[in-house]
PDB file of C-alpha atoms in Angstrom:
ATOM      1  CA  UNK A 140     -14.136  12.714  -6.961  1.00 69.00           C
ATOM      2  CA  UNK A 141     -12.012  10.413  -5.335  1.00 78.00           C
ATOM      3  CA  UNK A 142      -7.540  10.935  -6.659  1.00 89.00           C
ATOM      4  CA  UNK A 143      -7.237   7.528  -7.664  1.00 94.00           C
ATOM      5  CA  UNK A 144     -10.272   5.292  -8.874  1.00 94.00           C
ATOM      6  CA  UNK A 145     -10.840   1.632  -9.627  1.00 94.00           C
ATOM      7  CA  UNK A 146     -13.649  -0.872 -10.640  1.00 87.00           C
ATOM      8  CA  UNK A 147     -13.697  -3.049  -7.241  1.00 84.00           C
ATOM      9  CA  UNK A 148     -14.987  -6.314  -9.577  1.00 85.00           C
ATOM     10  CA  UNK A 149     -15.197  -8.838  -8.240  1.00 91.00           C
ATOM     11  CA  UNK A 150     -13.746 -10.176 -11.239  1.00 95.00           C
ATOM     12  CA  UNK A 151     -14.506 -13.934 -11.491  1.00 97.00           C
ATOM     13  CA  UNK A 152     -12.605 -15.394 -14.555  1.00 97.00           C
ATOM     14  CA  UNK A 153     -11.380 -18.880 -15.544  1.00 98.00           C
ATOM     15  CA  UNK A 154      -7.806 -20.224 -15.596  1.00 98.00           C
ATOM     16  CA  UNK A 155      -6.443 -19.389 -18.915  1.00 98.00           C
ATOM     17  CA  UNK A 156      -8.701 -15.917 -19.764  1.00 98.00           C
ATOM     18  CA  UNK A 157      -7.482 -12.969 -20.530  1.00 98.00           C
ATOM     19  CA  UNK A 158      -8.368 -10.040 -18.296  1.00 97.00           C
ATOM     20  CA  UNK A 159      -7.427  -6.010 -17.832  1.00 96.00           C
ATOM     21  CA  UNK A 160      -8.105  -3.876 -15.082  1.00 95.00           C
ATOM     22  CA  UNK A 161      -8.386  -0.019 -15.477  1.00 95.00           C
ATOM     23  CA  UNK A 162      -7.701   2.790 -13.356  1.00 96.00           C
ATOM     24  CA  UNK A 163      -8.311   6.151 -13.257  1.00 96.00           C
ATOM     25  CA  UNK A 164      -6.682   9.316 -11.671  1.00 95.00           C
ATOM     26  CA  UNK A 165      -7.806  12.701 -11.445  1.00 93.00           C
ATOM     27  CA  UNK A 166      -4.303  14.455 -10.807  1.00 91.00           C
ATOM     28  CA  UNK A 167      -2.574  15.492 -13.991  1.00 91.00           C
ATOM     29  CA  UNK A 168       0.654  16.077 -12.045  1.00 89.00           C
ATOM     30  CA  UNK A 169       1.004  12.178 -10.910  1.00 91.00           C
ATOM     31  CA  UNK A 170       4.530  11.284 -12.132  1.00 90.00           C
ATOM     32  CA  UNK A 171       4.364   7.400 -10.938  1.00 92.00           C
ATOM     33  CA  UNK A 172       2.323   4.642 -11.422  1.00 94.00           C
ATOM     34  CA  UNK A 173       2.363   1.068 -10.296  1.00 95.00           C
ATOM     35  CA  UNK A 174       0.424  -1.968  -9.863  1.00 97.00           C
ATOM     36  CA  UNK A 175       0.877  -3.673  -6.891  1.00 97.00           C
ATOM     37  CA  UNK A 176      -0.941  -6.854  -6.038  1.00 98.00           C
ATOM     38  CA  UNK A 177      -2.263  -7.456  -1.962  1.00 97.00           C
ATOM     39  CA  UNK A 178      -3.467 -11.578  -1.235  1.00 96.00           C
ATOM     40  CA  UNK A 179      -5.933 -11.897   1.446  1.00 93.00           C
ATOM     41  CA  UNK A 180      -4.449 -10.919   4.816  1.00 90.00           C
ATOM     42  CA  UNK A 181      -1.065 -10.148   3.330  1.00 94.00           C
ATOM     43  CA  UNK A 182       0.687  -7.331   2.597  1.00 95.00           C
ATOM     44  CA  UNK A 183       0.782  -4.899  -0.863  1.00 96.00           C
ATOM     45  CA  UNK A 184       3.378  -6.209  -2.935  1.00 96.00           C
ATOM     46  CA  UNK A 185       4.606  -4.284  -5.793  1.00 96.00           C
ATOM     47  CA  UNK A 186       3.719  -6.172  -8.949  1.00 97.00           C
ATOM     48  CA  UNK A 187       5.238  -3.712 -11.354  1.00 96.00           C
ATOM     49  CA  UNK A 188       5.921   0.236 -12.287  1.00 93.00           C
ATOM     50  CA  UNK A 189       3.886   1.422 -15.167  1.00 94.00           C
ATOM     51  CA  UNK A 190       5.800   3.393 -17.899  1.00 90.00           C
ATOM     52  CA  UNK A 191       4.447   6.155 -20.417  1.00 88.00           C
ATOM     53  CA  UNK A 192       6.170   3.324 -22.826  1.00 89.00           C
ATOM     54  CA  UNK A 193       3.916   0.746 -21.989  1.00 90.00           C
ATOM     55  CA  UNK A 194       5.772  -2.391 -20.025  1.00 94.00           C
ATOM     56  CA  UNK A 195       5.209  -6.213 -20.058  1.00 95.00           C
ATOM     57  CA  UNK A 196       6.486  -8.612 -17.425  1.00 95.00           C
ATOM     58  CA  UNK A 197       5.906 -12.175 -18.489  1.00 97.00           C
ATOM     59  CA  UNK A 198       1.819 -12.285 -18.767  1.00 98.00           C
ATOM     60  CA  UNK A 199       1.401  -9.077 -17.299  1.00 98.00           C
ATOM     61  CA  UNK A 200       1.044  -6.067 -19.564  1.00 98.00           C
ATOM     62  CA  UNK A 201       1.250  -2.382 -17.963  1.00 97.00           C
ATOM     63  CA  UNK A 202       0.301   0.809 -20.356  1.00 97.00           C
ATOM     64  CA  UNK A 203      -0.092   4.774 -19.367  1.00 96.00           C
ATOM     65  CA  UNK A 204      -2.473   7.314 -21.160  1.00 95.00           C
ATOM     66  CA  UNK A 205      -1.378  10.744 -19.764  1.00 94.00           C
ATOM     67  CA  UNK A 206      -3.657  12.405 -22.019  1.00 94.00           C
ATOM     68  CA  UNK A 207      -7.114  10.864 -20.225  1.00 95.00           C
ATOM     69  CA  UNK A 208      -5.080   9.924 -17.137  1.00 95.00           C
ATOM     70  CA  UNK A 209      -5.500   6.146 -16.636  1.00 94.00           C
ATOM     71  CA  UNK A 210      -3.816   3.232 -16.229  1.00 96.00           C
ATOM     72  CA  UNK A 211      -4.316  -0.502 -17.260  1.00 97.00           C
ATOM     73  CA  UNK A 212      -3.183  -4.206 -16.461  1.00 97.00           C
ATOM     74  CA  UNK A 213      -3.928  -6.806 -18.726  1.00 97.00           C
ATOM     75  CA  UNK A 214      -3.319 -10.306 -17.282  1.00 98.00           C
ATOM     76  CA  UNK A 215      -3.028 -13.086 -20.194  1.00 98.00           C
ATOM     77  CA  UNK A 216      -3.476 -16.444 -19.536  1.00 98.00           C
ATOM     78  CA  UNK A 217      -4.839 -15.977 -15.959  1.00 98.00           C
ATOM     79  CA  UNK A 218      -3.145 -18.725 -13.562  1.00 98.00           C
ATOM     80  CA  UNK A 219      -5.374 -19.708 -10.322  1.00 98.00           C
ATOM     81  CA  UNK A 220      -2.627 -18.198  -8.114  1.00 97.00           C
ATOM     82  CA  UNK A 221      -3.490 -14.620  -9.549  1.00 98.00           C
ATOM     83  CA  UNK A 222      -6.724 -14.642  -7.637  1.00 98.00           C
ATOM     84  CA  UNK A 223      -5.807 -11.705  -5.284  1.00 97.00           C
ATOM     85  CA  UNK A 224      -6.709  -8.079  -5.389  1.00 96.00           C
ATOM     86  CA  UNK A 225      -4.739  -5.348  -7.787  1.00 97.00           C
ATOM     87  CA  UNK A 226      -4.287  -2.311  -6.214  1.00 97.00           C
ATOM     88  CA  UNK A 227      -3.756   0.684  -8.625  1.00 96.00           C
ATOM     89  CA  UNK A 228      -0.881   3.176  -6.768  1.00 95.00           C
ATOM     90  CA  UNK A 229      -0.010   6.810  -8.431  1.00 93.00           C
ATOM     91  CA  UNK A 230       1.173   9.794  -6.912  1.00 86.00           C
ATOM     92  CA  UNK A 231       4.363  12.111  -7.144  1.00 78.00           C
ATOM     93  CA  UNK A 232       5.644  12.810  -4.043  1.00 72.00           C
ATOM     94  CA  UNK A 233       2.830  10.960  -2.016  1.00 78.00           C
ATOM     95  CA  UNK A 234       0.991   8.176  -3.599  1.00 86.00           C
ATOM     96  CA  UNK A 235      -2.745   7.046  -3.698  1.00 90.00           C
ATOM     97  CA  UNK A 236      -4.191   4.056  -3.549  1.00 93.00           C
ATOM     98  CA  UNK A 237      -7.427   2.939  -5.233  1.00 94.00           C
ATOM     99  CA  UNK A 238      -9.922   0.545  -3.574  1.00 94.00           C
ATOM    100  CA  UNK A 239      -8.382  -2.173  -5.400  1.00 95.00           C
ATOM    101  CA  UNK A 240      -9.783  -4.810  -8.146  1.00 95.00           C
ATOM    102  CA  UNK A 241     -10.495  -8.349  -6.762  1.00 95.00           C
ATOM    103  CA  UNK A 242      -9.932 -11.063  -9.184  1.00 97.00           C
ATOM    104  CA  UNK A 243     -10.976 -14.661  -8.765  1.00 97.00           C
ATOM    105  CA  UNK A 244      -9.347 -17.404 -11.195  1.00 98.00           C
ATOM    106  CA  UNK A 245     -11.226 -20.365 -11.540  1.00 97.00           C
ATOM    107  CA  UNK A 246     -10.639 -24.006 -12.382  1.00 96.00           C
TER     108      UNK A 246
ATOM    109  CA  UNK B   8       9.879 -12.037   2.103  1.00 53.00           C
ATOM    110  CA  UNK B   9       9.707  -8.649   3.335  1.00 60.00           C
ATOM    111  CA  UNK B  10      12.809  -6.828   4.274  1.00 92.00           C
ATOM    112  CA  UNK B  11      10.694  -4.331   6.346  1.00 97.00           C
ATOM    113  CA  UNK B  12      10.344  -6.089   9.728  1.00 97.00           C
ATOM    114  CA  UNK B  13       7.004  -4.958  11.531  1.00 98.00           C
ATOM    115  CA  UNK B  14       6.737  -6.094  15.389  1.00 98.00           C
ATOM    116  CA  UNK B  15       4.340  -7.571  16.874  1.00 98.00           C
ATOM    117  CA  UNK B  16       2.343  -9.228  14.353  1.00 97.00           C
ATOM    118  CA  UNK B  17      -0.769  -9.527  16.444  1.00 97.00           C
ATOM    119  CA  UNK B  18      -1.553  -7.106  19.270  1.00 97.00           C
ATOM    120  CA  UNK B  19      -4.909  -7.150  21.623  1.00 97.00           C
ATOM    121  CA  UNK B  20      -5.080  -4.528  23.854  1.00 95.00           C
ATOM    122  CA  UNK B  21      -7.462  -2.818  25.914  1.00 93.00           C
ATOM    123  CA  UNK B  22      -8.600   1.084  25.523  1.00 92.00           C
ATOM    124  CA  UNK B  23      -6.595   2.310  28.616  1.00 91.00           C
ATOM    125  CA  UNK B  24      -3.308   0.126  27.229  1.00 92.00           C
ATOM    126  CA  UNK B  25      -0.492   2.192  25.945  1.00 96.00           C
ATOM    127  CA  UNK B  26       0.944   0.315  23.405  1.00 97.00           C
ATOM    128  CA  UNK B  27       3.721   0.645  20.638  1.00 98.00           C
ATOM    129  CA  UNK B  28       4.009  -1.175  17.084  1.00 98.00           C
ATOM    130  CA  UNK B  29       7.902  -1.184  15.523  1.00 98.00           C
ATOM    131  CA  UNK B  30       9.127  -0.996  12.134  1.00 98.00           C
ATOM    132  CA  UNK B  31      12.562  -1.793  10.925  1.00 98.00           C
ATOM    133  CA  UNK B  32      14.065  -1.499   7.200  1.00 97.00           C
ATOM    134  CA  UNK B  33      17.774  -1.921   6.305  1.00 92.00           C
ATOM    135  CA  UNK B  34      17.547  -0.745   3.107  1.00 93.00           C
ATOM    136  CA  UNK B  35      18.622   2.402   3.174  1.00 93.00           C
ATOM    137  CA  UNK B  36      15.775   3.640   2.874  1.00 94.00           C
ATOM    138  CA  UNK B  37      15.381   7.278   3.418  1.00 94.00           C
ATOM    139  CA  UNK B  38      11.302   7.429   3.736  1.00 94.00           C
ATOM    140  CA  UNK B  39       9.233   5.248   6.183  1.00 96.00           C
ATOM    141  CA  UNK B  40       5.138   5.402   6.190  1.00 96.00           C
ATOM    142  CA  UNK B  41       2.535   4.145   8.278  1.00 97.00           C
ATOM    143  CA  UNK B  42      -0.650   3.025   7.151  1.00 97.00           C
ATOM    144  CA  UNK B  43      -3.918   1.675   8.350  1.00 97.00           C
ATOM    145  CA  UNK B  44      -6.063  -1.058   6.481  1.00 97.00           C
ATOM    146  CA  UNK B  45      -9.293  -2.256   7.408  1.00 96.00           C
ATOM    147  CA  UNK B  46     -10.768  -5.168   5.928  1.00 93.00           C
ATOM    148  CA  UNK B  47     -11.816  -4.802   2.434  1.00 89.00           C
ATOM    149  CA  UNK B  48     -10.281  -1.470   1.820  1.00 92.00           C
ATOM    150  CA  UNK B  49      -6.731  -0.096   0.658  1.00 93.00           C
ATOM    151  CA  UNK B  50      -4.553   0.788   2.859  1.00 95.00           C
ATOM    152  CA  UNK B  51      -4.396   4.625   4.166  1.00 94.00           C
ATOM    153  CA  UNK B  52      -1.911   6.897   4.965  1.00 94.00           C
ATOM    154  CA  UNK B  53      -1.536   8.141   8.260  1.00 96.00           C
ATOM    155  CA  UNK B  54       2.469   9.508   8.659  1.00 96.00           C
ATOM    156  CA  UNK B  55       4.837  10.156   6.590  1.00 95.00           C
ATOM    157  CA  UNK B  56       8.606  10.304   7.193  1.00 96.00           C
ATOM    158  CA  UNK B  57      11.253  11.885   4.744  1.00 94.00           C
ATOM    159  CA  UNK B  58      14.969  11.693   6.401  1.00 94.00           C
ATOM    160  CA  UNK B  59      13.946  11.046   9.511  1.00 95.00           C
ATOM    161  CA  UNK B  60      11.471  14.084   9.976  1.00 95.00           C
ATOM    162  CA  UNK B  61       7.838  14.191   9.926  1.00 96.00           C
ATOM    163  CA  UNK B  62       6.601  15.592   6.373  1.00 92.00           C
ATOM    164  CA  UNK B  63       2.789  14.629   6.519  1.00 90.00           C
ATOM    165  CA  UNK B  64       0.339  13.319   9.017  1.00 91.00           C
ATOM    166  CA  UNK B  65      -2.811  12.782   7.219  1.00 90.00           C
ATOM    167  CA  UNK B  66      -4.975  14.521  10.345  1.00 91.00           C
ATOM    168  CA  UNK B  67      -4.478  11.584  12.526  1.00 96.00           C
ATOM    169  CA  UNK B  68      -5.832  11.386  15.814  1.00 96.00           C
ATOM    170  CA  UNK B  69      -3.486  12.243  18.530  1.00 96.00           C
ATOM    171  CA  UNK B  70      -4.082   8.296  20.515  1.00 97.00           C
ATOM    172  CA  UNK B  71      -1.333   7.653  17.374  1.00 98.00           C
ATOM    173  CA  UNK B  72       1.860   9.105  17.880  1.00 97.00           C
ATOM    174  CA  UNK B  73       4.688   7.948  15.228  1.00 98.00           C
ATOM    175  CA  UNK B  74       8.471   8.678  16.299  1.00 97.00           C
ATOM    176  CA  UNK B  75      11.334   8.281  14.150  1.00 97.00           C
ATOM    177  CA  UNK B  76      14.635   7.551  16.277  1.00 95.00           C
ATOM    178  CA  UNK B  77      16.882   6.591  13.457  1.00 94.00           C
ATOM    179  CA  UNK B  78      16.805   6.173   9.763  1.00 92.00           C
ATOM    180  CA  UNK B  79      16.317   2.316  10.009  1.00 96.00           C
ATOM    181  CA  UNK B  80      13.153   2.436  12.398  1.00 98.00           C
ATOM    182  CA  UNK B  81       9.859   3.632  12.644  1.00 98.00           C
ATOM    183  CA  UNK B  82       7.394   3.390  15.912  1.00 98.00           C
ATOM    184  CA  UNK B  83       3.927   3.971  16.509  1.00 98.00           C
ATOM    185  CA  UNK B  84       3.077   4.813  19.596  1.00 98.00           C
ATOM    186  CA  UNK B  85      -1.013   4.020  20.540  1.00 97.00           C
ATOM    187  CA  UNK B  86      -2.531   5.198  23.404  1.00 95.00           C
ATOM    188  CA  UNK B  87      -6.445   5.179  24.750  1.00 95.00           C
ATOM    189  CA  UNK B  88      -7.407   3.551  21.564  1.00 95.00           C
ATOM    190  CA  UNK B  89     -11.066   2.835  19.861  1.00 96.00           C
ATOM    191  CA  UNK B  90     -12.525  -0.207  19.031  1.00 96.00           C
ATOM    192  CA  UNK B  91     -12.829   1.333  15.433  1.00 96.00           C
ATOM    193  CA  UNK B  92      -9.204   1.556  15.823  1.00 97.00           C
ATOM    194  CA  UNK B  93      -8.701  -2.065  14.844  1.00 98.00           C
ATOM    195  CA  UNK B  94      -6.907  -2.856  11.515  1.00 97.00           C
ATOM    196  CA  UNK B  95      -3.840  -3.748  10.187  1.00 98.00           C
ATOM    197  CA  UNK B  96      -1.459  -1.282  10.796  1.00 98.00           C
ATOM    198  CA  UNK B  97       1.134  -1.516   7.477  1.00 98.00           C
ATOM    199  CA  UNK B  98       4.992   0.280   7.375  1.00 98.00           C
ATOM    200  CA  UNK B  99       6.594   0.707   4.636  1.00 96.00           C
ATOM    201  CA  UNK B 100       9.654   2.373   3.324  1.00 96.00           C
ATOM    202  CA  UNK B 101      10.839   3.634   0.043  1.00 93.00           C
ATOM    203  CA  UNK B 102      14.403   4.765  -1.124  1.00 91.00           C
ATOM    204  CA  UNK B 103      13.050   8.551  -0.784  1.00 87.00           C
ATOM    205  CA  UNK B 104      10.081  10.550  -1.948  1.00 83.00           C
ATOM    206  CA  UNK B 105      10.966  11.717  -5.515  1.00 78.00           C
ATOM    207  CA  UNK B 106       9.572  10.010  -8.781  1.00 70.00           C
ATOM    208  CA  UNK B 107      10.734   7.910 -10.580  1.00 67.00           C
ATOM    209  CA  UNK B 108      11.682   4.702  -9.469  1.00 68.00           C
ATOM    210  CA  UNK B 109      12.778   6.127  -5.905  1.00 70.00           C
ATOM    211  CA  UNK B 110       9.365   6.436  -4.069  1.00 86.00           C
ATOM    212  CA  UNK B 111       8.501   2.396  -5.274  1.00 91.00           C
ATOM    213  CA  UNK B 112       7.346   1.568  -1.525  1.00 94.00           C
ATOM    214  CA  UNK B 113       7.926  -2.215  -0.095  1.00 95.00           C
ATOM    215  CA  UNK B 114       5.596  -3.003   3.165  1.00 96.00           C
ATOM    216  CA  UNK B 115       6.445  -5.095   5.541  1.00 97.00           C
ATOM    217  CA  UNK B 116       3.538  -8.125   6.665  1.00 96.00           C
ATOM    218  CA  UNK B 117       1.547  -6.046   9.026  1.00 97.00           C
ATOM    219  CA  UNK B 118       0.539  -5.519  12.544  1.00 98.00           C
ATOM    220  CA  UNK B 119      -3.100  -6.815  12.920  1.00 97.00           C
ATOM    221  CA  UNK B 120      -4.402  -4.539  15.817  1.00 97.00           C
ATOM    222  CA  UNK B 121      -7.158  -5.250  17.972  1.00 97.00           C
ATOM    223  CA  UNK B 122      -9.113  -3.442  20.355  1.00 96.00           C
ATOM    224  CA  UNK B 123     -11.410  -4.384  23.099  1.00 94.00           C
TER     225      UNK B 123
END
């Protein structure tokens, strides 16, 4: 089972949808979680940190469930420049990546 | 933009070339990485360095050598590479290792490696 698993989409939605991405991980130690988005050819950028609270940046919604180890990103009204792949990122000391979720937004 | 600074951005070389790809972070930053991304995939972890000292190398071939010389820079030394070798080859640096907030990890734009 791979440490840190994600739907790979694609996920083909149009401008103004609402979407979420899960992720799963299999280590019950992780202690951080983030979301960090990677455009084509370009490098990961962080997106944001994921908090047992649950956190919300603007459209973007972040929430932790410790208790059946997964994480989710909810995107509200999608914008055409959020096409990109999410890239789920948890760990403790070391972090693991999963395969990433690519998202197309659509006129 | 990036404050990690990866040099060169493009690199062609040859499978008797010795080569080297740099890394530079004035952050502060106490931990540097290197990974490698082919297309399509995430990026994986090849070295890890925690104050300036080697603290993983995920089994990677010895044609990759990394060296540390000072807190602010990170090289990769390549030698008799593959052609499967070619990928982006991704630094990145993070205040240290510890949860938290500390270990967020900011990469810097990328080599894109290829070899003939």
């Amino acid at each position: 089972r791979k440490e840190v698993e994600q739907d790979p989409g694609p996920f083909n939605v149009p401008e103004g949808a609402t979407v979420a991405f899960n992720c799963t991980y299999s280590n019950s130690a992780s202690q951080s979680f983030f979301w960090y988005r990677q455009d084509c050819r370009k490098e990961p950028k962080l997106l944001m940190s994921v908090y047992s609270s649950g956190n919300e940046d603007g459209r973007f919604t972040a929430q932790l469930n410790r208790a059946s180890q997964y994480i989710s990103l909810l995107i509200r009204d999608s914008k055409l420049s959020d096409s990109a792949t999410y890239l789920c990122v948890v760990g403790h000391n070391d972090m693991r990546f999963g395969a990433g979720t690519r998202l197309t937004v659509k006129p | 933009d990036t404050e990690v600074t990866q040099t060169p951005k493009h690199l062609v070389m040859g499978m008797t070339n010795k080569k080297s790809l740099k890394c530079e972070q004035h952050m502060g930053h106490r931990a540097m990485y290197w990974y490698k991304q082919k297309a399509k995939k995430p990026p994986e972890l090849m070295f890890v360095y925690s104050y300036e000292k080697l603290s993983i190398n995920e089994s990677v071939p010895s044609r990759f050598s990394p060296e540390c010389p000072n807190s602010s820079l990170l090289n990769l030394h390549l030698h008799a590479l593959q052609p499967e070798d070619s990928a982006l080859y991704l630094c990145a640096s993070s205040q240290d290792r510890a949860s938290g907030g500390g270990n967020i990890q900011y990469f810097g734009a990328g080599t894109r490696l290829s070899v003939l």
